[in-house]
PDB file of C-alpha atoms in Angstrom:
ATOM      1  CA  MET A   1     -11.227  -9.474  -6.077  1.00 63.00           C
ATOM      2  CA  LEU A   2     -12.660  -7.048  -8.266  1.00 82.00           C
ATOM      3  CA  LEU A   3     -11.682  -8.133 -11.778  1.00 95.00           C
ATOM      4  CA  ARG A   4     -14.220  -6.328 -14.381  1.00 95.00           C
ATOM      5  CA  GLN A   5     -14.906  -7.312 -17.351  1.00 96.00           C
ATOM      6  CA  ASN A   6     -13.786  -4.727 -19.644  1.00 96.00           C
ATOM      7  CA  GLU A   7     -10.294  -3.841 -17.831  1.00 97.00           C
ATOM      8  CA  ARG A   8      -7.079  -5.667 -19.487  1.00 98.00           C
ATOM      9  CA  THR A   9      -5.749  -7.332 -16.549  1.00 98.00           C
ATOM     10  CA  ALA A  10      -2.561  -9.194 -16.238  1.00 98.00           C
ATOM     11  CA  LEU A  11      -1.483 -11.682 -13.714  1.00 98.00           C
ATOM     12  CA  PHE A  12       1.928 -11.723 -11.892  1.00 98.00           C
ATOM     13  CA  ILE A  13       2.712 -14.902  -9.999  1.00 97.00           C
ATOM     14  CA  ASP A  14       5.926 -14.681  -7.827  1.00 96.00           C
ATOM     15  CA  GLY A  15       5.882 -18.725  -7.862  1.00 93.00           C
ATOM     16  CA  ALA A  16       7.567 -19.153  -4.414  1.00 90.00           C
ATOM     17  CA  SER A  17       5.907 -16.638  -2.518  1.00 92.00           C
ATOM     18  CA  LEU A  18       2.572 -18.244  -3.893  1.00 94.00           C
ATOM     19  CA  HIS A  19       3.604 -21.717  -3.327  1.00 90.00           C
ATOM     20  CA  HIS A  20       5.168 -20.719   0.823  1.00 90.00           C
ATOM     21  CA  ALA A  21       1.473 -18.974   1.758  1.00 93.00           C
ATOM     22  CA  ALA A  22      -0.503 -21.714  -0.186  1.00 93.00           C
ATOM     23  CA  ARG A  23       1.512 -24.796   1.520  1.00 91.00           C
ATOM     24  CA  ASN A  24       1.007 -22.644   5.144  1.00 93.00           C
ATOM     25  CA  LEU A  25      -2.639 -22.069   4.433  1.00 93.00           C
ATOM     26  CA  GLY A  26      -3.383 -25.751   3.600  1.00 92.00           C
ATOM     27  CA  PHE A  27      -4.252 -26.233   0.230  1.00 92.00           C
ATOM     28  CA  GLU A  28      -2.281 -26.643  -2.945  1.00 92.00           C
ATOM     29  CA  VAL A  29      -2.704 -24.732  -6.236  1.00 94.00           C
ATOM     30  CA  ASP A  30      -4.789 -26.005  -9.166  1.00 95.00           C
ATOM     31  CA  PHE A  31      -3.617 -23.332 -12.102  1.00 96.00           C
ATOM     32  CA  ARG A  32      -6.167 -24.290 -15.008  1.00 95.00           C
ATOM     33  CA  SER A  33      -8.387 -23.000 -12.119  1.00 94.00           C
ATOM     34  CA  LEU A  34      -7.198 -19.890 -11.480  1.00 95.00           C
ATOM     35  CA  ARG A  35      -6.561 -19.409 -15.056  1.00 96.00           C
ATOM     36  CA  SER A  36      -9.773 -19.712 -15.747  1.00 95.00           C
ATOM     37  CA  LEU A  37     -11.288 -17.164 -13.207  1.00 94.00           C
ATOM     38  CA  PHE A  38      -9.415 -14.521 -14.827  1.00 96.00           C
ATOM     39  CA  GLU A  39      -9.987 -15.454 -18.449  1.00 96.00           C
ATOM     40  CA  SER A  40     -13.886 -15.244 -17.589  1.00 95.00           C
ATOM     41  CA  GLN A  41     -14.024 -12.453 -15.356  1.00 96.00           C
ATOM     42  CA  CYS A  42     -11.958  -9.556 -17.722  1.00 97.00           C
ATOM     43  CA  GLN A  43      -9.732  -8.800 -20.388  1.00 97.00           C
ATOM     44  CA  PHE A  44      -7.328 -11.301 -20.078  1.00 97.00           C
ATOM     45  CA  GLN A  45      -3.837 -10.342 -21.470  1.00 97.00           C
ATOM     46  CA  ARG A  46      -1.426 -13.037 -20.299  1.00 96.00           C
ATOM     47  CA  ALA A  47      -0.127 -14.991 -16.616  1.00 98.00           C
ATOM     48  CA  PHE A  48       3.762 -14.741 -15.667  1.00 98.00           C
ATOM     49  CA  TYR A  49       5.099 -16.884 -13.593  1.00 97.00           C
ATOM     50  CA  TYR A  50       8.346 -16.400 -12.258  1.00 96.00           C
ATOM     51  CA  ALA A  51      10.519 -19.007 -10.291  1.00 92.00           C
ATOM     52  CA  ALA A  52      14.416 -19.746  -9.668  1.00 86.00           C
ATOM     53  CA  MET A  53      15.324 -23.169 -10.599  1.00 81.00           C
ATOM     54  CA  PRO A  54      18.367 -25.156  -8.724  1.00 74.00           C
ATOM     55  CA  GLU A  55      22.020 -24.246 -10.364  1.00 69.00           C
ATOM     56  CA  THR A  56      22.299 -28.157 -11.010  1.00 66.00           C
ATOM     57  CA  ASP A  57      22.586 -31.086 -13.690  1.00 57.00           C
ATOM     58  CA  ASP A  58      19.989 -32.698 -11.356  1.00 65.00           C
ATOM     59  CA  TYR A  59      16.522 -33.326 -12.246  1.00 64.00           C
ATOM     60  CA  SER A  60      14.271 -30.261 -10.038  1.00 70.00           C
ATOM     61  CA  PRO A  61      11.141 -31.010  -9.075  1.00 72.00           C
ATOM     62  CA  LEU A  62       9.984 -28.373 -10.053  1.00 81.00           C
ATOM     63  CA  ARG A  63      10.254 -28.964 -13.749  1.00 84.00           C
ATOM     64  CA  PRO A  64       6.459 -30.765 -14.208  1.00 90.00           C
ATOM     65  CA  LEU A  65       5.060 -27.770 -12.724  1.00 91.00           C
ATOM     66  CA  THR A  66       6.604 -25.152 -15.014  1.00 91.00           C
ATOM     67  CA  ASP A  67       6.481 -27.715 -18.079  1.00 92.00           C
ATOM     68  CA  TRP A  68       2.920 -28.074 -17.260  1.00 95.00           C
ATOM     69  CA  LEU A  69       2.512 -24.218 -17.082  1.00 96.00           C
ATOM     70  CA  ALA A  70       4.018 -23.710 -20.525  1.00 94.00           C
ATOM     71  CA  TYR A  71       2.390 -25.741 -22.517  1.00 95.00           C
ATOM     72  CA  ASN A  72      -1.016 -24.569 -20.725  1.00 95.00           C
ATOM     73  CA  GLY A  73      -1.179 -20.142 -21.307  1.00 94.00           C
ATOM     74  CA  PHE A  74       1.351 -19.086 -18.868  1.00 97.00           C
ATOM     75  CA  HIS A  75       4.559 -16.915 -19.459  1.00 97.00           C
ATOM     76  CA  LEU A  76       7.197 -18.299 -17.540  1.00 96.00           C
ATOM     77  CA  ILE A  77      10.569 -16.395 -16.461  1.00 95.00           C
ATOM     78  CA  LEU A  78      12.821 -18.553 -15.033  1.00 91.00           C
ATOM     79  CA  LYS A  79      16.610 -17.673 -13.451  1.00 87.00           C
ATOM     80  CA  ASN A  80      19.450 -19.977 -11.849  1.00 82.00           C
ATOM     81  CA  ALA A  81      19.014 -20.367  -8.544  1.00 75.00           C
ATOM     82  CA  ARG A  82      22.146 -19.602  -5.715  1.00 71.00           C
ATOM     83  CA  GLU A  83      22.284 -22.520  -4.163  1.00 69.00           C
ATOM     84  CA  PHE A  84      24.656 -22.752  -0.672  1.00 66.00           C
ATOM     85  CA  THR A  85      24.575 -24.441   3.529  1.00 71.00           C
ATOM     86  CA  ASP A  86      23.420 -22.318   6.161  1.00 69.00           C
ATOM     87  CA  HIS A  87      25.008 -22.185   9.427  1.00 74.00           C
ATOM     88  CA  SER A  88      23.652 -25.487  10.759  1.00 79.00           C
ATOM     89  CA  GLY A  89      24.403 -27.643   7.582  1.00 76.00           C
ATOM     90  CA  ARG A  90      21.284 -27.470   5.397  1.00 73.00           C
ATOM     91  CA  ARG A  91      20.838 -26.479   1.800  1.00 65.00           C
ATOM     92  CA  ARG A  92      19.524 -23.646   1.114  1.00 62.00           C
ATOM     93  CA  ILE A  93      18.445 -21.945  -2.277  1.00 61.00           C
ATOM     94  CA  LYS A  94      18.262 -18.340  -2.903  1.00 63.00           C
ATOM     95  CA  GLY A  95      16.447 -16.767  -5.555  1.00 64.00           C
ATOM     96  CA  ASN A  96      15.075 -13.406  -5.596  1.00 81.00           C
ATOM     97  CA  MET A  97      12.666 -12.828  -8.449  1.00 89.00           C
ATOM     98  CA  ASP A  98      11.827  -8.707  -7.761  1.00 92.00           C
ATOM     99  CA  VAL A  99      13.699  -7.321 -10.583  1.00 94.00           C
ATOM    100  CA  GLU A 100      12.099  -9.840 -13.830  1.00 95.00           C
ATOM    101  CA  LEU A 101       8.535  -9.390 -12.329  1.00 97.00           C
ATOM    102  CA  THR A 102       9.216  -5.028 -12.052  1.00 97.00           C
ATOM    103  CA  VAL A 103      10.686  -4.963 -15.775  1.00 97.00           C
ATOM    104  CA  ASP A 104       7.820  -7.269 -16.855  1.00 97.00           C
ATOM    105  CA  LEU A 105       4.968  -5.146 -14.905  1.00 98.00           C
ATOM    106  CA  LEU A 106       6.428  -2.083 -16.346  1.00 97.00           C
ATOM    107  CA  GLU A 107       6.669  -2.971 -19.629  1.00 97.00           C
ATOM    108  CA  GLN A 108       3.252  -4.577 -19.710  1.00 97.00           C
ATOM    109  CA  SER A 109       1.713  -1.058 -17.935  1.00 97.00           C
ATOM    110  CA  SER A 110       0.876   1.178 -21.111  1.00 96.00           C
ATOM    111  CA  ARG A 111      -1.662  -2.147 -22.403  1.00 97.00           C
ATOM    112  CA  LEU A 112      -3.066  -2.826 -18.857  1.00 98.00           C
ATOM    113  CA  ASP A 113      -6.245  -1.576 -16.855  1.00 98.00           C
ATOM    114  CA  HIS A 114      -5.380  -3.563 -13.799  1.00 98.00           C
ATOM    115  CA  ALA A 115      -2.080  -5.216 -13.339  1.00 98.00           C
ATOM    116  CA  VAL A 116      -2.884  -8.511 -10.061  1.00 98.00           C
ATOM    117  CA  ILE A 117       0.292  -9.428  -8.431  1.00 98.00           C
ATOM    118  CA  ILE A 118       0.602 -12.449  -6.066  1.00 97.00           C
ATOM    119  CA  SER A 119       3.418 -11.806  -3.972  1.00 96.00           C
ATOM    120  CA  GLY A 120       3.976 -10.093  -0.574  1.00 94.00           C
ATOM    121  CA  ASP A 121       7.501  -8.981  -1.231  1.00 94.00           C
ATOM    122  CA  SER A 122       7.959  -5.396   0.266  1.00 94.00           C
ATOM    123  CA  ASP A 123      10.606  -4.675  -2.408  1.00 94.00           C
ATOM    124  CA  LEU A 124       8.062  -4.642  -5.000  1.00 97.00           C
ATOM    125  CA  ARG A 125       5.992  -1.434  -3.893  1.00 97.00           C
ATOM    126  CA  ARG A 126       8.221   0.994  -5.660  1.00 97.00           C
ATOM    127  CA  ALA A 127       7.127  -0.955  -8.849  1.00 97.00           C
ATOM    128  CA  VAL A 128       4.074  -1.058  -7.908  1.00 98.00           C
ATOM    129  CA  GLU A 129       3.572   2.838  -7.465  1.00 98.00           C
ATOM    130  CA  ALA A 130       4.951   3.339 -10.692  1.00 98.00           C
ATOM    131  CA  ALA A 131       2.903   1.172 -12.885  1.00 98.00           C
ATOM    132  CA  GLN A 132       0.037   3.566 -10.332  1.00 98.00           C
ATOM    133  CA  SER A 133       1.459   6.394 -12.152  1.00 98.00           C
ATOM    134  CA  ARG A 134       0.727   5.154 -15.473  1.00 97.00           C
ATOM    135  CA  GLY A 135      -2.640   4.738 -14.503  1.00 97.00           C
ATOM    136  CA  VAL A 136      -2.646   0.944 -13.958  1.00 98.00           C
ATOM    137  CA  ARG A 137      -4.947  -0.422 -10.958  1.00 98.00           C
ATOM    138  CA  VAL A 138      -2.587  -2.677  -8.726  1.00 98.00           C
ATOM    139  CA  THR A 139      -4.072  -5.768  -6.857  1.00 98.00           C
ATOM    140  CA  VAL A 140      -2.081  -7.344  -4.560  1.00 98.00           C
ATOM    141  CA  ILE A 141      -2.943 -11.274  -3.795  1.00 97.00           C
ATOM    142  CA  SER A 142      -1.218 -12.682  -0.602  1.00 96.00           C
ATOM    143  CA  SER A 143      -2.016 -13.231   3.334  1.00 96.00           C
ATOM    144  CA  MET A 144      -2.127 -11.953   6.285  1.00 95.00           C
ATOM    145  CA  ARG A 145      -3.748 -15.226   7.981  1.00 93.00           C
ATOM    146  CA  SER A 146      -0.427 -17.205   7.118  1.00 90.00           C
ATOM    147  CA  THR A 147       1.894 -17.719  10.095  1.00 87.00           C
ATOM    148  CA  PRO A 148       4.076 -15.632   9.405  1.00 88.00           C
ATOM    149  CA  PRO A 149       2.286 -12.796   7.632  1.00 90.00           C
ATOM    150  CA  MET A 150       3.133 -13.830   4.147  1.00 92.00           C
ATOM    151  CA  ILE A 151       2.681  -9.400   3.191  1.00 94.00           C
ATOM    152  CA  GLY A 152       4.947  -6.798   3.972  1.00 93.00           C
ATOM    153  CA  ASP A 153       3.156  -3.880   4.994  1.00 95.00           C
ATOM    154  CA  ASP A 154       4.739  -1.575   2.718  1.00 96.00           C
ATOM    155  CA  LEU A 155       3.206  -3.400   0.048  1.00 97.00           C
ATOM    156  CA  ARG A 156       0.099  -3.957   1.236  1.00 96.00           C
ATOM    157  CA  ARG A 157      -0.446  -0.149   1.858  1.00 97.00           C
ATOM    158  CA  GLN A 158       0.779   1.044  -1.463  1.00 98.00           C
ATOM    159  CA  ALA A 159      -1.940  -1.587  -3.540  1.00 98.00           C
ATOM    160  CA  ASP A 160      -5.050  -0.169  -4.617  1.00 97.00           C
ATOM    161  CA  ARG A 161      -6.856  -3.022  -3.525  1.00 97.00           C
ATOM    162  CA  PHE A 162      -5.040  -5.988  -1.123  1.00 97.00           C
ATOM    163  CA  VAL A 163      -6.705  -9.725  -1.609  1.00 96.00           C
ATOM    164  CA  GLU A 164      -6.246 -12.193   1.163  1.00 96.00           C
ATOM    165  CA  LEU A 165      -5.364 -15.655  -0.650  1.00 96.00           C
ATOM    166  CA  ALA A 166      -7.063 -17.576   1.617  1.00 94.00           C
ATOM    167  CA  ASP A 167     -10.643 -15.919   1.108  1.00 95.00           C
ATOM    168  CA  ILE A 168     -10.447 -16.790  -2.796  1.00 94.00           C
ATOM    169  CA  ALA A 169      -8.837 -20.085  -2.412  1.00 93.00           C
ATOM    170  CA  PRO A 170     -11.525 -21.903  -2.879  1.00 92.00           C
ATOM    171  CA  SER A 171     -11.693 -20.860  -6.294  1.00 92.00           C
ATOM    172  CA  PHE A 172      -8.635 -22.363  -7.386  1.00 92.00           C
ATOM    173  CA  THR A 173      -7.582 -24.883  -4.471  1.00 86.00           C
ATOM    174  CA  ARG A 174      -6.703 -28.537  -5.402  1.00 72.00           C
ATOM    175  CA  ARG A 175      -7.912 -30.104  -2.394  1.00 52.00           C
ATOM    176  CA  GLN A 176     -10.866 -31.973  -3.739  1.00 43.00           C
ATOM    177  CA  SER A 177      -9.232 -33.625  -6.708  1.00 39.00           C
ATOM    178  CA  GLU A 178      -6.052 -34.273  -4.744  1.00 45.00           C
ATOM    179  CA  GLN A 179      -8.383 -36.705  -2.871  1.00 43.00           C
ATOM    180  CA  ARG A 180     -10.359 -38.133  -5.547  1.00 39.00           C
ATOM    181  CA  THR A 181      -6.708 -39.264  -7.753  1.00 43.00           C
ATOM    182  CA  ARG A 182      -4.453 -39.695  -4.252  1.00 41.00           C
ATOM    183  CA  GLN A 183      -1.494 -37.610  -6.589  1.00 41.00           C
ATOM    184  CA  ALA A 184       1.852 -36.840  -4.732  1.00 43.00           C
ATOM    185  CA  PRO A 185       1.826 -32.492  -4.699  1.00 43.00           C
ATOM    186  CA  VAL A 186       5.102 -31.481  -6.877  1.00 44.00           C
ATOM    187  CA  ARG A 187       7.287 -30.381  -5.028  1.00 44.00           C
ATOM    188  CA  HIS A 188       8.903 -27.150  -4.955  1.00 51.00           C
ATOM    189  CA  PRO A 189      12.240 -26.152  -5.063  1.00 46.00           C
ATOM    190  CA  ALA A 190      11.530 -23.305  -1.432  1.00 47.00           C
ATOM    191  CA  ASP A 191      10.535 -26.794  -0.403  1.00 47.00           C
ATOM    192  CA  LEU A 192      14.694 -27.499   0.235  1.00 42.00           C
ATOM    193  CA  ASN A 193      13.719 -24.428   3.020  1.00 43.00           C
ATOM    194  CA  SER A 194      12.083 -26.010   5.082  1.00 41.00           C
ATOM    195  CA  ASP A 195      13.296 -27.642   8.526  1.00 41.00           C
ATOM    196  CA  GLU A 196      12.718 -31.513   6.212  1.00 40.00           C
ATOM    197  CA  THR A 197      15.289 -30.377   3.700  1.00 38.00           C
ATOM    198  CA  SER A 198      17.561 -33.579   3.409  1.00 38.00           C
ATOM    199  CA  ASP A 199      21.596 -33.116   3.201  1.00 40.00           C
ATOM    200  CA  THR A 200      21.891 -35.230  -0.084  1.00 35.00           C
TER     201      THR A 200
END
């Protein structure tokens, strides 16, 4: 990932993008280990986590994760997601966090040397370019090995460095701890976009 001890670094996580890539690659993220990795290898400033929550009074399966992140040093940016039914009758959730991530990236850029973005969304290309024009080095983490690839070509070309998620996943995976504790993974609202979605 090329973290440098003398660089002020912040992490920007598109929650849905990371969730889909990790699930596609067959692991679950250990966010404690992810934060520790940054704290040990750079002048770590802050970790931002972006997620769209279902706009409903029902209990969200994402809540245990966001609660844990809030109490363990992550800065949460949440907004209501729009829920709709697709042409086949399945319930879907739509909630794009690009604007929120872009605003925070540009607001933080004067205080950063290095921004690490976990997302594959090409809509972020212009935000990355703007941060670079302010002297910030930008690393993008996503996956070319997932099916389909999660990283857009425009974003990958714009970044100062692209890091394949599968290459660094062993540093913050929960695979071993899950086998020991046999705990069910926290489901993400984006799972409602899968073919396993129930109509309830």
